[in-house]
Amino acid sequence: MTNQKVAIVTGGTRGIGLAIARQLKADGFRVAAVYGHDKNAAKAFETETGEKAFQADVSDYDACQKVVQKIEKELGEIHTLVNNAGITRDSSFHKMQPQAWHEVIHTNLNSCFNMSHAVIPGMRERKAGRIINISSINGQKGQFGQTNYAAAKAGMIGFTKSLALESASRKITVNAICPGYIETDMTSKISADILTAIIGHIPVGRMGRPEEIAYMTSFLASDKAAFVTGATLSVNGGQYMA
Ligand code: CAA
């Protein structure tokens, strides 16, 4: 163990989470990436960064308790938690199956409870910490085909504000970042015609890059952001101005 601060990034081996993990490492953190299923991405992450990926289902409360204990034992006390893991199960509401609703709520929203609950006692004791929740533009404005995803992402914003209120006196900040449409595997599944229509509504005229979410995360995790808490920060190319 070293004196470096430790950050956990859920969904940290791919997409936005990987960009965040890389950036936090560049900022001097030890980084633990928590991943669900993709062992190849986990291996690639470990080879590239020299940091370790930990398998855990973030929708499972006990699994989150266990993985946080394991990370603390191997790397040390947690300074920053980035709740980034998320999935989509897009479909019009009238066609949506209960499974598509529950999977998205469990993985995207209940995971924030599960992971934050595991790290918050230590952060409160040490009077230090950062919790950064990766929400979405679609939690702010809604999106056709995403009643489940928008509900989970909007839920993360309410969660962020309430936990920020409860944590401020302990010098723990809790913030939400709302990415717009970012070039990742998730957005690559959107059909070309729908994506073209969406990009037409982005004033900067392009999708975002994962690194552009990582830069904001890096700031929120830093000492410079001690006075920023309970905030919902949009990084969306001007697509939605909340
Ligand atoms: N706005 C308005 N109308 C729309 C629409 C939209 N965005 N999308 C589809 N429709 C209309 C169609 O034109 C069609 O109309 P008609 O019946 O009059 O022909 C009707 O709705 C089709 O309805 P269906 O229920 O049959 O929808 P579908 O099965 O064809 O497609 C869908 C539904 C798969 C959800 C599709 O709309 C879609 O892919 N939407 C994009 C969802 C999206 O943006 N997901 C983001 C994923 S990335 C992400 O989530 C990351 C992040 O945080 C930004």
Short mmCIF file of C-alpha atoms and ligand atoms in Angstrom, two decimals:
data_model
loop_
_atom_site.label_atom_id
_atom_site.label_comp_id
_atom_site.label_asym_id
_atom_site.label_seq_id
_atom_site.Cartn_x
_atom_site.Cartn_y
_atom_site.Cartn_z
CA MET A 1 0.00 0.00 0.00
CA THR A 2 1.15 3.54 -0.74
CA ASN A 3 0.05 7.03 0.27
CA GLN A 4 -1.80 7.45 -3.02
CA LYS A 5 -5.54 8.08 -2.81
CA VAL A 6 -7.73 5.18 -3.94
CA ALA A 7 -10.62 5.51 -6.37
CA ILE A 8 -13.21 2.92 -7.34
CA VAL A 9 -14.79 3.24 -10.78
CA THR A 10 -17.72 0.93 -11.47
CA GLY A 11 -17.94 -0.14 -15.09
CA GLY A 12 -14.34 1.04 -15.16
CA THR A 13 -12.93 -1.27 -17.82
CA ARG A 14 -14.88 0.05 -20.82
CA GLY A 15 -16.40 3.20 -22.31
CA ILE A 16 -16.76 6.28 -20.13
CA GLY A 17 -15.66 4.33 -17.04
CA LEU A 18 -12.36 3.34 -18.68
CA ALA A 19 -11.66 6.96 -19.64
CA ILE A 20 -12.37 7.99 -16.04
CA ALA A 21 -10.12 5.25 -14.64
CA ARG A 22 -7.28 6.31 -16.97
CA GLN A 23 -7.68 9.96 -16.03
CA LEU A 24 -7.79 9.32 -12.26
CA LYS A 25 -4.66 7.20 -12.57
CA ALA A 26 -2.99 10.06 -14.46
CA ASP A 27 -4.08 12.32 -11.57
CA GLY A 28 -2.15 10.10 -9.14
CA PHE A 29 -4.88 7.81 -7.80
CA ARG A 30 -4.67 4.08 -7.36
CA VAL A 31 -7.70 2.91 -9.32
CA ALA A 32 -9.85 -0.18 -8.80
CA ALA A 33 -12.14 -0.87 -11.74
CA VAL A 34 -15.24 -2.88 -10.87
CA TYR A 35 -16.62 -4.85 -13.81
CA GLY A 36 -19.58 -7.15 -14.40
CA HIS A 37 -18.92 -9.80 -17.03
CA ASP A 38 -16.39 -8.83 -19.69
CA LYS A 39 -13.21 -10.66 -18.63
CA ASN A 40 -11.34 -9.68 -21.81
CA ALA A 41 -11.92 -5.98 -21.16
CA ALA A 42 -10.85 -6.51 -17.54
CA LYS A 43 -7.59 -8.17 -18.63
CA ALA A 44 -6.93 -5.43 -21.18
CA PHE A 45 -7.51 -2.81 -18.47
CA GLU A 46 -5.04 -4.51 -16.13
CA THR A 47 -2.40 -4.87 -18.84
CA GLU A 48 -2.76 -1.25 -19.94
CA THR A 49 -2.93 0.46 -16.57
CA GLY A 50 -1.12 -1.90 -14.19
CA GLU A 51 -4.18 -1.48 -11.95
CA LYS A 52 -6.55 -4.28 -10.95
CA ALA A 53 -10.09 -4.99 -12.12
CA PHE A 54 -12.46 -6.56 -9.58
CA GLN A 55 -15.51 -8.59 -10.65
CA ALA A 56 -18.78 -7.79 -8.86
CA ASP A 57 -22.43 -7.43 -9.76
CA VAL A 58 -23.18 -3.87 -8.62
CA SER A 59 -26.90 -4.64 -8.46
CA ASP A 60 -26.17 -7.11 -5.63
CA TYR A 61 -25.84 -5.49 -2.18
CA ASP A 62 -23.72 -8.22 -0.59
CA ALA A 63 -21.42 -8.41 -3.61
CA CYS A 64 -20.76 -4.66 -3.28
CA GLN A 65 -19.95 -4.96 0.42
CA LYS A 66 -17.54 -7.78 -0.34
CA VAL A 67 -15.78 -6.12 -3.25
CA VAL A 68 -15.27 -2.85 -1.34
CA GLN A 69 -13.78 -4.79 1.60
CA LYS A 70 -11.48 -6.59 -0.82
CA ILE A 71 -10.36 -3.37 -2.52
CA GLU A 72 -9.73 -1.69 0.85
CA LYS A 73 -7.65 -4.65 1.97
CA GLU A 74 -5.57 -4.64 -1.21
CA LEU A 75 -5.29 -0.92 -1.95
CA GLY A 76 -6.35 1.01 1.16
CA GLU A 77 -9.19 3.26 2.24
CA ILE A 78 -11.45 4.62 -0.48
CA HIS A 79 -11.24 8.35 -1.24
CA THR A 80 -13.37 8.50 -4.40
CA LEU A 81 -16.24 6.36 -5.65
CA VAL A 82 -17.45 6.84 -9.22
CA ASN A 83 -20.83 5.18 -9.77
CA ASN A 84 -20.60 4.78 -13.53
CA ALA A 85 -21.84 1.25 -14.30
CA GLY A 86 -24.97 1.32 -16.41
CA ILE A 87 -26.96 -0.54 -19.03
CA THR A 88 -29.75 0.21 -21.48
CA ARG A 89 -32.76 -1.93 -22.34
CA ASP A 90 -34.47 0.54 -24.68
CA SER A 91 -38.03 -0.03 -25.80
CA SER A 92 -41.25 1.95 -26.02
CA PHE A 93 -43.05 1.78 -22.68
CA HIS A 94 -46.06 -0.06 -24.03
CA LYS A 95 -43.74 -2.82 -25.27
CA MET A 96 -41.40 -2.82 -22.27
CA GLN A 97 -41.18 -6.10 -20.37
CA PRO A 98 -40.90 -5.99 -16.55
CA GLN A 99 -37.43 -7.53 -16.82
CA ALA A 100 -36.19 -4.58 -18.90
CA TRP A 101 -37.52 -2.19 -16.27
CA HIS A 102 -36.05 -4.04 -13.28
CA GLU A 103 -32.64 -4.77 -14.82
CA VAL A 104 -32.07 -1.10 -15.58
CA ILE A 105 -33.27 0.13 -12.17
CA HIS A 106 -31.15 -2.49 -10.37
CA THR A 107 -27.97 -1.93 -12.35
CA ASN A 108 -28.12 1.84 -12.82
CA LEU A 109 -29.81 3.09 -9.64
CA ASN A 110 -29.78 0.43 -6.91
CA SER A 111 -26.05 0.07 -7.60
CA CYS A 112 -25.56 3.64 -6.33
CA PHE A 113 -27.17 2.68 -3.03
CA ASN A 114 -25.18 -0.56 -2.85
CA MET A 115 -21.74 0.89 -3.61
CA SER A 116 -22.20 4.17 -1.72
CA HIS A 117 -23.48 2.30 1.35
CA ALA A 118 -20.29 0.25 1.36
CA VAL A 119 -17.91 3.26 1.23
CA ILE A 120 -19.77 5.91 3.21
CA PRO A 121 -19.01 4.67 6.78
CA GLY A 122 -15.25 4.95 6.14
CA MET A 123 -15.58 8.33 4.44
CA ARG A 124 -17.66 9.67 7.36
CA GLU A 125 -15.13 8.41 9.87
CA ARG A 126 -12.21 10.00 7.99
CA LYS A 127 -14.19 13.17 7.16
CA ALA A 128 -13.07 12.99 3.54
CA GLY A 129 -14.41 11.60 0.32
CA ARG A 130 -15.88 12.09 -3.11
CA ILE A 131 -18.88 10.32 -4.60
CA ILE A 132 -19.45 11.04 -8.28
CA ASN A 133 -22.55 9.64 -9.94
CA ILE A 134 -22.62 9.35 -13.73
CA SER A 135 -26.23 10.14 -14.58
CA SER A 136 -27.36 11.16 -18.10
CA ILE A 137 -28.89 13.92 -20.19
CA ASN A 138 -31.82 11.54 -20.56
CA GLY A 139 -32.42 11.59 -16.81
CA GLN A 140 -32.81 15.37 -17.15
CA LYS A 141 -34.96 15.61 -20.26
CA GLY A 142 -36.46 12.14 -20.84
CA GLN A 143 -36.00 10.12 -24.04
CA PHE A 144 -38.27 8.15 -26.32
CA GLY A 145 -37.74 4.45 -25.57
CA GLN A 146 -36.07 5.03 -22.19
CA THR A 147 -38.69 5.22 -19.42
CA ASN A 148 -36.57 2.75 -17.44
CA TYR A 149 -33.20 4.40 -18.10
CA ALA A 150 -34.48 7.97 -17.63
CA ALA A 151 -36.16 6.99 -14.35
CA ALA A 152 -32.94 5.44 -13.05
CA LYS A 153 -30.81 8.38 -14.18
CA ALA A 154 -33.24 10.96 -12.73
CA GLY A 155 -33.25 8.90 -9.54
CA MET A 156 -29.47 9.26 -9.37
CA ILE A 157 -29.86 13.05 -9.35
CA GLY A 158 -32.24 13.00 -6.36
CA PHE A 159 -29.98 10.50 -4.63
CA THR A 160 -26.99 12.79 -5.24
CA LYS A 161 -28.67 15.87 -3.77
CA SER A 162 -29.94 14.08 -0.65
CA LEU A 163 -26.66 12.30 0.07
CA ALA A 164 -24.79 15.59 -0.51
CA LEU A 165 -26.93 17.25 2.18
CA GLU A 166 -26.28 14.43 4.62
CA SER A 167 -22.54 14.29 3.89
CA ALA A 168 -21.54 17.97 3.73
CA SER A 169 -20.72 18.26 7.43
CA ARG A 170 -18.36 15.30 7.04
CA LYS A 171 -16.44 16.99 4.17
CA ILE A 172 -17.68 14.42 1.66
CA THR A 173 -18.91 15.85 -1.62
CA VAL A 174 -21.52 14.09 -3.75
CA ASN A 175 -22.15 15.23 -7.32
CA ALA A 176 -23.78 14.03 -10.52
CA ILE A 177 -22.45 14.38 -14.04
CA CYS A 178 -24.95 14.18 -16.89
CA PRO A 179 -23.19 13.13 -20.08
CA GLY A 180 -24.90 13.75 -23.37
CA TYR A 181 -24.37 11.38 -26.27
CA ILE A 182 -20.82 10.04 -25.99
CA GLU A 183 -19.01 7.72 -28.42
CA THR A 184 -19.13 4.35 -26.63
CA ASP A 185 -20.40 0.79 -27.19
CA MET A 186 -23.70 1.89 -25.63
CA THR A 187 -24.45 4.59 -28.20
CA SER A 188 -23.08 2.45 -31.05
CA LYS A 189 -26.18 0.24 -30.60
CA ILE A 190 -28.52 3.11 -31.59
CA SER A 191 -29.68 2.79 -35.20
CA ALA A 192 -27.89 5.09 -37.67
CA ASP A 193 -30.96 7.12 -38.64
CA ILE A 194 -31.95 7.78 -35.01
CA LEU A 195 -28.37 8.71 -34.14
CA THR A 196 -28.16 11.13 -37.06
CA ALA A 197 -31.37 12.79 -35.82
CA ILE A 198 -29.94 13.02 -32.29
CA ILE A 199 -26.65 14.57 -33.48
CA GLY A 200 -28.74 17.12 -35.36
CA HIS A 201 -29.89 18.37 -31.95
CA ILE A 202 -26.38 18.78 -30.52
CA PRO A 203 -25.32 22.43 -31.01
CA VAL A 204 -21.59 21.63 -31.10
CA GLY A 205 -22.40 19.29 -34.00
CA ARG A 206 -20.81 16.10 -32.77
CA MET A 207 -20.96 13.43 -30.09
CA GLY A 208 -18.79 13.71 -27.02
CA ARG A 209 -15.66 11.71 -26.29
CA PRO A 210 -15.37 9.59 -23.12
CA GLU A 211 -12.37 11.71 -22.07
CA GLU A 212 -14.62 14.76 -21.94
CA ILE A 213 -16.58 13.12 -19.10
CA ALA A 214 -13.33 12.02 -17.46
CA TYR A 215 -12.04 15.63 -17.28
CA MET A 216 -15.11 16.70 -15.29
CA THR A 217 -14.78 13.67 -13.02
CA SER A 218 -11.13 14.49 -12.46
CA PHE A 219 -12.05 18.00 -11.31
CA LEU A 220 -14.80 16.77 -8.97
CA ALA A 221 -12.44 14.22 -7.42
CA SER A 222 -9.76 16.86 -6.81
CA ASP A 223 -9.18 19.10 -3.79
CA LYS A 224 -10.13 22.07 -6.02
CA ALA A 225 -13.78 20.91 -5.97
CA ALA A 226 -14.27 20.96 -2.18
CA PHE A 227 -17.01 23.63 -2.47
CA VAL A 228 -18.94 21.80 -5.21
CA THR A 229 -21.53 19.45 -3.77
CA GLY A 230 -25.05 18.37 -4.67
CA ALA A 231 -24.43 19.68 -8.19
CA THR A 232 -25.74 18.27 -11.45
CA LEU A 233 -23.15 19.05 -14.11
CA SER A 234 -24.09 18.75 -17.78
CA VAL A 235 -21.46 17.71 -20.33
CA ASN A 236 -23.58 17.44 -23.45
CA GLY A 237 -22.40 19.77 -26.22
CA GLY A 238 -25.31 22.12 -25.50
CA GLN A 239 -27.97 19.53 -26.34
CA TYR A 240 -29.94 20.26 -23.18
CA MET A 241 -29.43 23.32 -20.99
CA ALA A 242 -30.81 22.49 -17.55
N1 CAA B 1 -39.20 10.62 -31.02
C1 CAA B 1 -40.47 10.58 -31.52
N2 CAA B 1 -40.98 9.52 -32.13
C2 CAA B 1 -40.20 8.45 -32.26
C3 CAA B 1 -38.88 8.39 -31.76
C4 CAA B 1 -38.39 9.55 -31.12
N3 CAA B 1 -37.15 9.61 -30.65
N4 CAA B 1 -38.36 7.17 -32.01
C5 CAA B 1 -39.34 6.47 -32.65
N5 CAA B 1 -40.42 7.25 -32.81
C6 CAA B 1 -41.66 6.91 -33.47
C7 CAA B 1 -41.39 6.25 -34.81
O1 CAA B 1 -41.26 7.22 -35.81
C8 CAA B 1 -42.66 5.42 -35.00
O2 CAA B 1 -43.74 6.23 -35.37
P1 CAA B 1 -44.95 5.63 -36.24
O3 CAA B 1 -45.57 4.53 -35.40
O4 CAA B 1 -45.84 6.80 -36.44
O5 CAA B 1 -44.32 5.13 -37.50
C9 CAA B 1 -42.92 4.95 -33.61
O6 CAA B 1 -42.32 5.92 -32.72
C10 CAA B 1 -42.24 3.61 -33.40
O7 CAA B 1 -42.56 3.22 -32.14
P2 CAA B 1 -42.10 1.79 -31.65
O8 CAA B 1 -42.65 1.53 -30.32
O9 CAA B 1 -42.38 0.78 -32.73
O10 CAA B 1 -40.55 2.05 -31.52
P3 CAA B 1 -39.41 1.21 -32.16
O11 CAA B 1 -39.50 -0.19 -31.62
O12 CAA B 1 -39.31 1.41 -33.60
O13 CAA B 1 -38.10 1.91 -31.53
C11 CAA B 1 -36.60 2.51 -29.84
C12 CAA B 1 -38.04 2.26 -30.19
C13 CAA B 1 -35.73 1.26 -30.08
C14 CAA B 1 -36.52 2.84 -28.36
C15 CAA B 1 -36.05 3.67 -30.68
O14 CAA B 1 -36.93 4.75 -30.59
C16 CAA B 1 -34.69 4.13 -30.24
O15 CAA B 1 -33.68 3.47 -30.42
N6 CAA B 1 -34.63 5.35 -29.66
C17 CAA B 1 -33.39 5.93 -29.19
C18 CAA B 1 -33.24 5.66 -27.74
C19 CAA B 1 -31.99 6.32 -27.24
O16 CAA B 1 -31.68 7.47 -27.50
N7 CAA B 1 -31.21 5.59 -26.45
C20 CAA B 1 -30.02 6.15 -25.94
C21 CAA B 1 -29.07 5.03 -25.72
S1 CAA B 1 -27.48 5.67 -25.27
C22 CAA B 1 -27.69 6.18 -23.73
O17 CAA B 1 -28.67 5.96 -23.10
C23 CAA B 1 -26.54 6.94 -23.15
C24 CAA B 1 -26.97 8.23 -22.63
O18 CAA B 1 -27.04 8.38 -21.43
C25 CAA B 1 -27.25 9.34 -23.57
#
